[in-house]
mmCIF file of C-alpha atoms and ligand atoms in Angstrom:
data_model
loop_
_atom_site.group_PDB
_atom_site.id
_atom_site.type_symbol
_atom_site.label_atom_id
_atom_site.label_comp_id
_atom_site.label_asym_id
_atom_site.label_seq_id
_atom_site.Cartn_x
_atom_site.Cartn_y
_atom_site.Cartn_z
ATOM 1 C CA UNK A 54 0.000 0.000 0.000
ATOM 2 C CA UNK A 55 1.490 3.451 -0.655
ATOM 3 C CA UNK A 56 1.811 5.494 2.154
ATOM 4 C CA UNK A 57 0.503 9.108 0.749
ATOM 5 C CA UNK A 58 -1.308 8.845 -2.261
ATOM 6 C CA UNK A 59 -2.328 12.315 -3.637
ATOM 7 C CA UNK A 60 -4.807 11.786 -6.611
ATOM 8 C CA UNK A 61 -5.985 14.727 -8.639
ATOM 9 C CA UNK A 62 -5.631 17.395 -6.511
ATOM 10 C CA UNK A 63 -7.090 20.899 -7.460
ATOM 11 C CA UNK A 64 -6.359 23.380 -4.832
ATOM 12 C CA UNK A 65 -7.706 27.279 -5.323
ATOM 13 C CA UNK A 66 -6.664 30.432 -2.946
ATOM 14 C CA UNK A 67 -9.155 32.595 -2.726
ATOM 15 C CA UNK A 68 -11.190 32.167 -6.124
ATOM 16 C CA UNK A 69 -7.553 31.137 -7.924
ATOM 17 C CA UNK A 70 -6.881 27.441 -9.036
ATOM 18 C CA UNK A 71 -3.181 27.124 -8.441
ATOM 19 C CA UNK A 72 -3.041 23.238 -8.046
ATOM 20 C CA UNK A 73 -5.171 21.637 -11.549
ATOM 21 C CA UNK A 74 -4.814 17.744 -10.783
ATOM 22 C CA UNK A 75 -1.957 17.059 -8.866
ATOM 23 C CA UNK A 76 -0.987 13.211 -8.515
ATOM 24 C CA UNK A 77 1.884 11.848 -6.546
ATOM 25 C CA UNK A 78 2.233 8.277 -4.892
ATOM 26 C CA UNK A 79 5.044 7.962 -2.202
ATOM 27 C CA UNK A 80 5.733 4.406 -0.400
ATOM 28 C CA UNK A 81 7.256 3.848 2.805
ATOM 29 C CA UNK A 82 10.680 4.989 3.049
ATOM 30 C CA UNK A 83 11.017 6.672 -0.099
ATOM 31 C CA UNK A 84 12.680 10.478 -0.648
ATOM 32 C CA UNK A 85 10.816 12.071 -3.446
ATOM 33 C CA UNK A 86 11.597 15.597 -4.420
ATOM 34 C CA UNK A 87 9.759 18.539 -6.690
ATOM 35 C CA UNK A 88 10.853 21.031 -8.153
ATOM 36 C CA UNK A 89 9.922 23.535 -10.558
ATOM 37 C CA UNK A 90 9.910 26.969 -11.029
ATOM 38 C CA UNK A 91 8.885 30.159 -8.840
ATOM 39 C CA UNK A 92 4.941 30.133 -8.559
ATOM 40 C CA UNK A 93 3.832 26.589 -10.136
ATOM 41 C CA UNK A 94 2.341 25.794 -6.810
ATOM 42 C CA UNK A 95 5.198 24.000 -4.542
ATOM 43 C CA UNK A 96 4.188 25.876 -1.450
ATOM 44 C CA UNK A 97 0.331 25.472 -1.767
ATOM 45 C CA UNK A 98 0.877 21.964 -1.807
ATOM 46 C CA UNK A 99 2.965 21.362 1.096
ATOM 47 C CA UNK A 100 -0.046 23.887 2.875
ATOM 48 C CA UNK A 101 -2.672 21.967 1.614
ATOM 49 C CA UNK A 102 -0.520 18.135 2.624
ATOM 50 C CA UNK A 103 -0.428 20.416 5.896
ATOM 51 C CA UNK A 104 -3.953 21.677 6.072
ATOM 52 C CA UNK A 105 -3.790 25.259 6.609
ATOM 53 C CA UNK A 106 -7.188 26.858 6.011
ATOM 54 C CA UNK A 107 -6.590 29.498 3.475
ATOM 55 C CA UNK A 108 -6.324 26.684 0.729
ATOM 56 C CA UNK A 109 -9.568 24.983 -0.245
ATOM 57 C CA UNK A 110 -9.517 21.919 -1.850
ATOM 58 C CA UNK A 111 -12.282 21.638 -5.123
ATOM 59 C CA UNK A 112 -11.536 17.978 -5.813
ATOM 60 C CA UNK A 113 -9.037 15.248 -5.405
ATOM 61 C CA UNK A 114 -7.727 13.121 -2.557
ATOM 62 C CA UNK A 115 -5.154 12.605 -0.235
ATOM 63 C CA UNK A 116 -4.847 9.570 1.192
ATOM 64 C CA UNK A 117 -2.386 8.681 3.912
ATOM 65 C CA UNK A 118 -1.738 5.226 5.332
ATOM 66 C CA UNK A 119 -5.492 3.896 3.760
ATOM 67 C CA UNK A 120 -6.986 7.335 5.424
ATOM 68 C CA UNK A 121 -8.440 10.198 3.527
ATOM 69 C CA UNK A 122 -6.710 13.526 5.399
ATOM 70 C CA UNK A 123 -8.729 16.081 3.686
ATOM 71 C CA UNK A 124 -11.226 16.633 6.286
ATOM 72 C CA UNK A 125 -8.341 16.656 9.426
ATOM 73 C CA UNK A 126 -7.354 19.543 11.005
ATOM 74 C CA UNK A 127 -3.348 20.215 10.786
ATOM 75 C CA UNK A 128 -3.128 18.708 14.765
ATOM 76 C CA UNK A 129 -4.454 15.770 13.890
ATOM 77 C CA UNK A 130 -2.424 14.818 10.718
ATOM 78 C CA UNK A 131 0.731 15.492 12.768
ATOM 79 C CA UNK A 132 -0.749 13.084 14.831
ATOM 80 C CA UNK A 133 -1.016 10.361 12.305
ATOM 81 C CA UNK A 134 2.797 10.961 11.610
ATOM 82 C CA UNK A 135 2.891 13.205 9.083
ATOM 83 C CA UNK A 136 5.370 16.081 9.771
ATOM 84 C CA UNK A 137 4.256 19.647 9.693
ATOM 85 C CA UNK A 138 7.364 21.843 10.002
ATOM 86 C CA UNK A 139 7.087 24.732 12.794
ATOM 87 C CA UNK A 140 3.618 25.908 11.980
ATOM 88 C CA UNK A 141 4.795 29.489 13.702
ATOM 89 C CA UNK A 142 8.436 30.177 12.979
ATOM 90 C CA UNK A 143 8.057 33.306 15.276
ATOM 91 C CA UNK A 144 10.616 33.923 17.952
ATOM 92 C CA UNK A 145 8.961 32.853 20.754
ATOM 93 C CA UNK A 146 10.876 34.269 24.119
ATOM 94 C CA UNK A 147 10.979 32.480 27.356
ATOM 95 C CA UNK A 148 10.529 29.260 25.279
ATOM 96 C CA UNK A 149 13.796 27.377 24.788
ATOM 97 C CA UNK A 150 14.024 24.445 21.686
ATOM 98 C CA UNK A 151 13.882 22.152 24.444
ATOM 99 C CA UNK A 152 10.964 22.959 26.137
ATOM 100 C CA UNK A 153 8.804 23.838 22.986
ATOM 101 C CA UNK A 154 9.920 20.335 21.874
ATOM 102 C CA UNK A 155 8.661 18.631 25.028
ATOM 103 C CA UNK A 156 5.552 20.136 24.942
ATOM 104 C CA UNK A 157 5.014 18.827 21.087
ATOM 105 C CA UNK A 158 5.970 15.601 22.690
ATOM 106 C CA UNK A 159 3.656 15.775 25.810
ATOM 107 C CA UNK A 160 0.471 17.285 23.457
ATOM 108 C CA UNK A 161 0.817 14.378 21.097
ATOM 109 C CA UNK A 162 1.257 11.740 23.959
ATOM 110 C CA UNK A 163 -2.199 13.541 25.717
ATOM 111 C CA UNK A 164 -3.866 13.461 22.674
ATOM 112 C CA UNK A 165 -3.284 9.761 22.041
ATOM 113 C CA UNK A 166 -4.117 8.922 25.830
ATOM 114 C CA UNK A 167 -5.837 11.817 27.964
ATOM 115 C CA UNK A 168 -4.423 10.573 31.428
ATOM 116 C CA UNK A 169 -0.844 10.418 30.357
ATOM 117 C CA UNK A 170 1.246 12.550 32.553
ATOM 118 C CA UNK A 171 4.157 13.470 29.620
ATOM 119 C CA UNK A 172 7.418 12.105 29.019
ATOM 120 C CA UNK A 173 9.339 12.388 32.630
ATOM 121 C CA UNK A 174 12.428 14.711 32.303
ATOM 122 C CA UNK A 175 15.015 12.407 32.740
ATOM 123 C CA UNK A 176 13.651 10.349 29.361
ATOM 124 C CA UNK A 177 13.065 13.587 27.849
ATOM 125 C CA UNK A 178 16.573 14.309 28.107
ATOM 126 C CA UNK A 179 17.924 11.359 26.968
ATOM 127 C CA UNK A 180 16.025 11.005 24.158
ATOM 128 C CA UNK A 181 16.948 14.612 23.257
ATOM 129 C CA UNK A 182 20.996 13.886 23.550
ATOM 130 C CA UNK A 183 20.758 10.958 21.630
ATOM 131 C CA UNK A 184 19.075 12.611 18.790
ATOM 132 C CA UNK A 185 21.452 15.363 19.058
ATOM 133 C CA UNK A 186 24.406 13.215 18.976
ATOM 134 C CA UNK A 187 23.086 11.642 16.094
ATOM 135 C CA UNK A 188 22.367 15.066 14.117
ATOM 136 C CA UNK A 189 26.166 16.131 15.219
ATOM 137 C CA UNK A 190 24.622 19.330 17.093
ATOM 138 C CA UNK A 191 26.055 21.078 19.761
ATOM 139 C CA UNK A 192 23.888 20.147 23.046
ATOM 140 C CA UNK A 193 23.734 23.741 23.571
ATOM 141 C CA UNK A 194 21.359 24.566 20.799
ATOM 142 C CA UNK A 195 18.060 22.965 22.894
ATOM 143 C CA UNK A 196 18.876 25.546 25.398
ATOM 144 C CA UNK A 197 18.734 28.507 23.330
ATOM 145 C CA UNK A 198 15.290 30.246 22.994
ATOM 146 C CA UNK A 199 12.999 29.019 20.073
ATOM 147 C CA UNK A 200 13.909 31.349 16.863
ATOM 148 C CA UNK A 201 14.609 34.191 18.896
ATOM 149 C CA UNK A 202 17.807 35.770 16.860
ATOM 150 C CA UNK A 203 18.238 32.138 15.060
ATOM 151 C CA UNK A 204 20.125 32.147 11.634
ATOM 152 C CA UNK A 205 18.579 30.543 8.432
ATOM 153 C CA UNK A 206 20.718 27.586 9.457
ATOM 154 C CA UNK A 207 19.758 27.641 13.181
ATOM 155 C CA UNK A 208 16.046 27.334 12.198
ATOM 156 C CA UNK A 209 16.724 24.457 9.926
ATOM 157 C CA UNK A 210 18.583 22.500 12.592
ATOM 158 C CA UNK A 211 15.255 23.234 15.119
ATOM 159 C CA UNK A 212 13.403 21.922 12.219
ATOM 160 C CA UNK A 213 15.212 18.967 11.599
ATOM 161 C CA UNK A 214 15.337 18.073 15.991
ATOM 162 C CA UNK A 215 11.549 18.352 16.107
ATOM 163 C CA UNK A 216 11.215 15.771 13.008
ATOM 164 C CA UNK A 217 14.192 13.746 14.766
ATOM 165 C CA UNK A 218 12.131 13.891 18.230
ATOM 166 C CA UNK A 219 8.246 13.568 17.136
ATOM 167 C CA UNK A 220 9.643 10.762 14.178
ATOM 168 C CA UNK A 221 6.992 11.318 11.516
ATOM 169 C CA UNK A 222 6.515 8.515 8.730
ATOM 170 C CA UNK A 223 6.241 11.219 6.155
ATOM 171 C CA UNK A 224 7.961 14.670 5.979
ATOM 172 C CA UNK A 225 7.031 17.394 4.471
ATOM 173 C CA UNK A 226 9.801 20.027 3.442
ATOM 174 C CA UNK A 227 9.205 23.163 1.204
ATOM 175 C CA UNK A 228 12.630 24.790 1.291
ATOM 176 C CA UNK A 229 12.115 27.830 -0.600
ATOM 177 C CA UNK A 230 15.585 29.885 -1.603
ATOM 178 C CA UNK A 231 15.709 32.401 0.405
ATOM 179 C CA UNK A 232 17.341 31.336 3.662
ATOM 180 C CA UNK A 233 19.137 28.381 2.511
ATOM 181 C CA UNK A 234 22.380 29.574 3.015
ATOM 182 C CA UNK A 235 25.444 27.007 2.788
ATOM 183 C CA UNK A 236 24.828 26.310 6.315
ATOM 184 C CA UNK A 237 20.695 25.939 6.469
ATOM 185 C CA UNK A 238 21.607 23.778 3.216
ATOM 186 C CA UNK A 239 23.934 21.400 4.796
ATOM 187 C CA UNK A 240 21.173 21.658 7.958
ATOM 188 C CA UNK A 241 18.364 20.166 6.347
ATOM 189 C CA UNK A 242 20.373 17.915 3.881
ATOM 190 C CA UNK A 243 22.277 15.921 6.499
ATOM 191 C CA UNK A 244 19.236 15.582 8.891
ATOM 192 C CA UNK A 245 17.158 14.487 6.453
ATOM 193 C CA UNK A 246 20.031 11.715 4.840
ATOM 194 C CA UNK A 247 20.655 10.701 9.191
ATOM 195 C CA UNK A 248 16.651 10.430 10.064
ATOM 196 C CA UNK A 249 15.593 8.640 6.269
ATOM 197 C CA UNK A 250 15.226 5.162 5.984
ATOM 198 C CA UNK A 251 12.481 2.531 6.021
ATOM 199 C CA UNK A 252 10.668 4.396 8.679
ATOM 200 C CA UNK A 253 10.693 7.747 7.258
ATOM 201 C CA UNK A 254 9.263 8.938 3.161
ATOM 202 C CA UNK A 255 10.530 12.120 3.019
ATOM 203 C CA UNK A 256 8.897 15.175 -0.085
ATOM 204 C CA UNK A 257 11.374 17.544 -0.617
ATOM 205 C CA UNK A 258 9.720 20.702 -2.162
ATOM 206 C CA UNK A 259 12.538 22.925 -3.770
ATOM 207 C CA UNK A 260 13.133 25.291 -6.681
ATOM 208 C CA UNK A 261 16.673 24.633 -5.504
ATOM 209 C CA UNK A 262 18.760 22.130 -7.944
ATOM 210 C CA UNK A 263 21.341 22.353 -5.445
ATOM 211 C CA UNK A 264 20.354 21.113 -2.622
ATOM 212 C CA UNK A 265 19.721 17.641 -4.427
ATOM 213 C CA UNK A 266 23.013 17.514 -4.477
ATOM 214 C CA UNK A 267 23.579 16.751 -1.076
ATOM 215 C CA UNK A 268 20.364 14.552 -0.197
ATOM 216 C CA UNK A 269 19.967 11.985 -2.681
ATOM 217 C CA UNK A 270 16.050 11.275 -3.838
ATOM 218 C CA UNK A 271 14.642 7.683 -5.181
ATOM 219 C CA UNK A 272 12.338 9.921 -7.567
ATOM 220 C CA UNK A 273 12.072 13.360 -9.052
ATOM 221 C CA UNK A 274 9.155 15.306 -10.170
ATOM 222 C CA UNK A 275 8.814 18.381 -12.017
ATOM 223 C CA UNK A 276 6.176 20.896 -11.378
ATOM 224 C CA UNK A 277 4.626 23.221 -13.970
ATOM 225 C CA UNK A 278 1.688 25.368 -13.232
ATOM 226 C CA UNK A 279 -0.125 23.225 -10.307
ATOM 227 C CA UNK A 280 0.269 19.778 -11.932
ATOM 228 C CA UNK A 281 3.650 17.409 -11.724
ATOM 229 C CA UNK A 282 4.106 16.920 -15.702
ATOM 230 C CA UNK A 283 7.412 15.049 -16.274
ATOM 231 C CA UNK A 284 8.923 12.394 -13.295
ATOM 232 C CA UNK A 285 11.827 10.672 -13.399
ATOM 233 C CA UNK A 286 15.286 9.515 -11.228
ATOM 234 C CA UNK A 287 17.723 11.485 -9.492
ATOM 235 C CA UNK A 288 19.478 12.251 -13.028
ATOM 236 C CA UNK A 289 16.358 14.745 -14.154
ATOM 237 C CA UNK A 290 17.501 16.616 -11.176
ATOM 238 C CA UNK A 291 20.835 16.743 -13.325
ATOM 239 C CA UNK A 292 18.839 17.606 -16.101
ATOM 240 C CA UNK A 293 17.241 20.501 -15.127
ATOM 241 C CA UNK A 294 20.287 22.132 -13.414
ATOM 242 C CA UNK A 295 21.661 22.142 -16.920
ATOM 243 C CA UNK A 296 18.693 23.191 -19.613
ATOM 244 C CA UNK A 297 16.250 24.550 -16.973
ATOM 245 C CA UNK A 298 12.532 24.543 -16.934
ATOM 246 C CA UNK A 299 12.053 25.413 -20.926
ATOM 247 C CA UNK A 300 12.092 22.001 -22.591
ATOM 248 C CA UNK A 301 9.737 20.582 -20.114
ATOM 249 C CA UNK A 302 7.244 23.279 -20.837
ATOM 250 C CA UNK A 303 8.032 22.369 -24.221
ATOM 251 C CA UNK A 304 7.545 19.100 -23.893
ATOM 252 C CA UNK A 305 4.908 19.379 -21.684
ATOM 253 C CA UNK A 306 2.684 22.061 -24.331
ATOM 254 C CA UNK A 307 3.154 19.294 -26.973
ATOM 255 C CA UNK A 308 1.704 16.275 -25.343
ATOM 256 C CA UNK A 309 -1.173 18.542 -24.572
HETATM 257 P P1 LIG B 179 5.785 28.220 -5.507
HETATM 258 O O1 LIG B 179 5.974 27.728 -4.107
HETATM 259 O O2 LIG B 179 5.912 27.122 -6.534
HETATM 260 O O3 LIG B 179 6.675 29.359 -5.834
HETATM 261 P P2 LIG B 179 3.204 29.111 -4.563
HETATM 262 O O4 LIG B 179 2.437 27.898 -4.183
HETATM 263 O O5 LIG B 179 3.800 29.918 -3.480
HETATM 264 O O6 LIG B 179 4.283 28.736 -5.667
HETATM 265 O O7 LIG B 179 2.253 30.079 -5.391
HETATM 266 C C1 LIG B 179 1.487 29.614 -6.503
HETATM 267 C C2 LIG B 179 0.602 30.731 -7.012
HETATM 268 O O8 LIG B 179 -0.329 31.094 -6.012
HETATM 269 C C3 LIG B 179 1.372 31.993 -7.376
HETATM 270 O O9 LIG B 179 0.799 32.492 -8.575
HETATM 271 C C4 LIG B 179 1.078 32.924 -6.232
HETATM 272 O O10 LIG B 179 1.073 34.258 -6.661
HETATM 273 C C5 LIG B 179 -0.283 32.490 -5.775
HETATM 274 N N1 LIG B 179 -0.487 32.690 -4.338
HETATM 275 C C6 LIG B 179 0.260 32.160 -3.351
HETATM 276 N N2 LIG B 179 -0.194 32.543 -2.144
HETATM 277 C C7 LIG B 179 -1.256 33.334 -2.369
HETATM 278 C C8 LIG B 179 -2.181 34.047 -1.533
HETATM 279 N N3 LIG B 179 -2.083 33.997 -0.200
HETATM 280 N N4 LIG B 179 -3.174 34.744 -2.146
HETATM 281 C C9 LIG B 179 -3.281 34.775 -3.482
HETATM 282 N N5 LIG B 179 -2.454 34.135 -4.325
HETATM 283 C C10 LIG B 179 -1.457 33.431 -3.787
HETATM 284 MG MG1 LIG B 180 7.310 28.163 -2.571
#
């Protein structure tokens, strides 16, 4: 069984179709990225995977793990293990990266089981080191208050501890350009190649050729005006750094 099956999805904002039929089938484990140019649609659709309001769904599916998401609310899709990145990446004083993720931990625990008292400090902190170890950061960091001064890098790496800590089965990533400096890059690149596997699909949303050079998808799909119109290995990615967007809009304007 796939594990998020998107089938035909038209998204509008406001009285705007941005996403006309989107398909996309991910199974377990898998790292599939899109790309495409600036204003095909990438965002909307990791908002819509997410479930933000402002983006209203006029047909199509999503279906993850057997279970059509549509109708969840964004709290309750995290809970089914798909990641939502920070949903507020506001600086949020008093509140350190270790605290806000121990509360994500606890509300998810509650919500599964009302009575359950949270994950007692001691495991907390464990569990935190260990995943820090294994993402090579500087214990440090969880101390540090949540976004308050952070770097595009910084931001990334509480990004990539809160996936490492809740362990989604699918994550959703829209990097956009702006703030993926080298740093943010190698961030998000090498926490997403440590925490991938068997347990994790992974959809990297880029417009960024680069930064498939560091994680390495199964697939590759290009995106041209809301739909995914040409997929492929990690070689299109190669593809498209060198001739661009222009013969697949050629390509694509023929076969239509
Ligand atoms: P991408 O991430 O591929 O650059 P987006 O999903 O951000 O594309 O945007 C797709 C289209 O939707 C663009 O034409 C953009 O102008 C439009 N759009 C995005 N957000 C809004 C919004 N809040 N209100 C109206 N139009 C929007
Ligand atoms: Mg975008």
């Amino acid at each position: 069984m796939p594990q998020l099956e998107i089938r035909n999805l038209h998204v509008r904002i406001e009285d705007k179709e941005i996403l006309k039929g989107l398909s996309l089938t991910v199974k377990q484990g898998e790292i599939h990225a899109i790309m495409g140019p600036n204003g095909t649609g990438k965002s909307t659709l990791a908002y819509t995977l997410m479930g933000h309001p402002n983006y209203t769904v006029t047909e199509g599916d999503v279906i993850f793990n057997g279970q059509n998401v549509l109708d969840l609310e964004p709290d309750e899709r995290s809970r089914l293990g798909i990641f939502l990145a920070f949903q507020y990446p506001v600086a949020i004083p008093g509140v350190t990266v270790a605290n806000f993720l121990r509360s994500a931990i606890n509300a998810r625990r509650r919500a599964a089981h009302p009575e359950d008292k949270g994950m007692p400090i001691h495991e907390f902190r464990k569990m935190l080191k260990e995943k820090m170890d294994m993402l090579k950061m500087d214990h440090a960091f969880a101390g540090r208050y949540l976004n308050d001064g952070f770097s595009g890098g910084e931001k990334k790496r509480a990004e990539i501890l809160q996936m490492a800590t809740l362990k989604p089965s699918i994550a959703i990533l829209d990097e956009t350009d702006s703030g993926l400096d080298i740093d943010a890059l190698r961030v998000v690149s090498e926490g997403v190649n440590a925490l991938s596997g068997p347990g994790l699909g992974v959809l990297v949303i880029t417009h960024y050729q680069r930064l498939l050079n560091y994680i390495k998808p199964h697939f590759v799909h290009v995106m041209l005006d809301g739909r995914i119109v040409e997929s492929g290995g990690p070689e299109l990615a190669l593809h498209l750094e060198e001739q661009g967007y222009e013969w697949i809009r050629e390509k694509a304007e023929e076969a239509a």
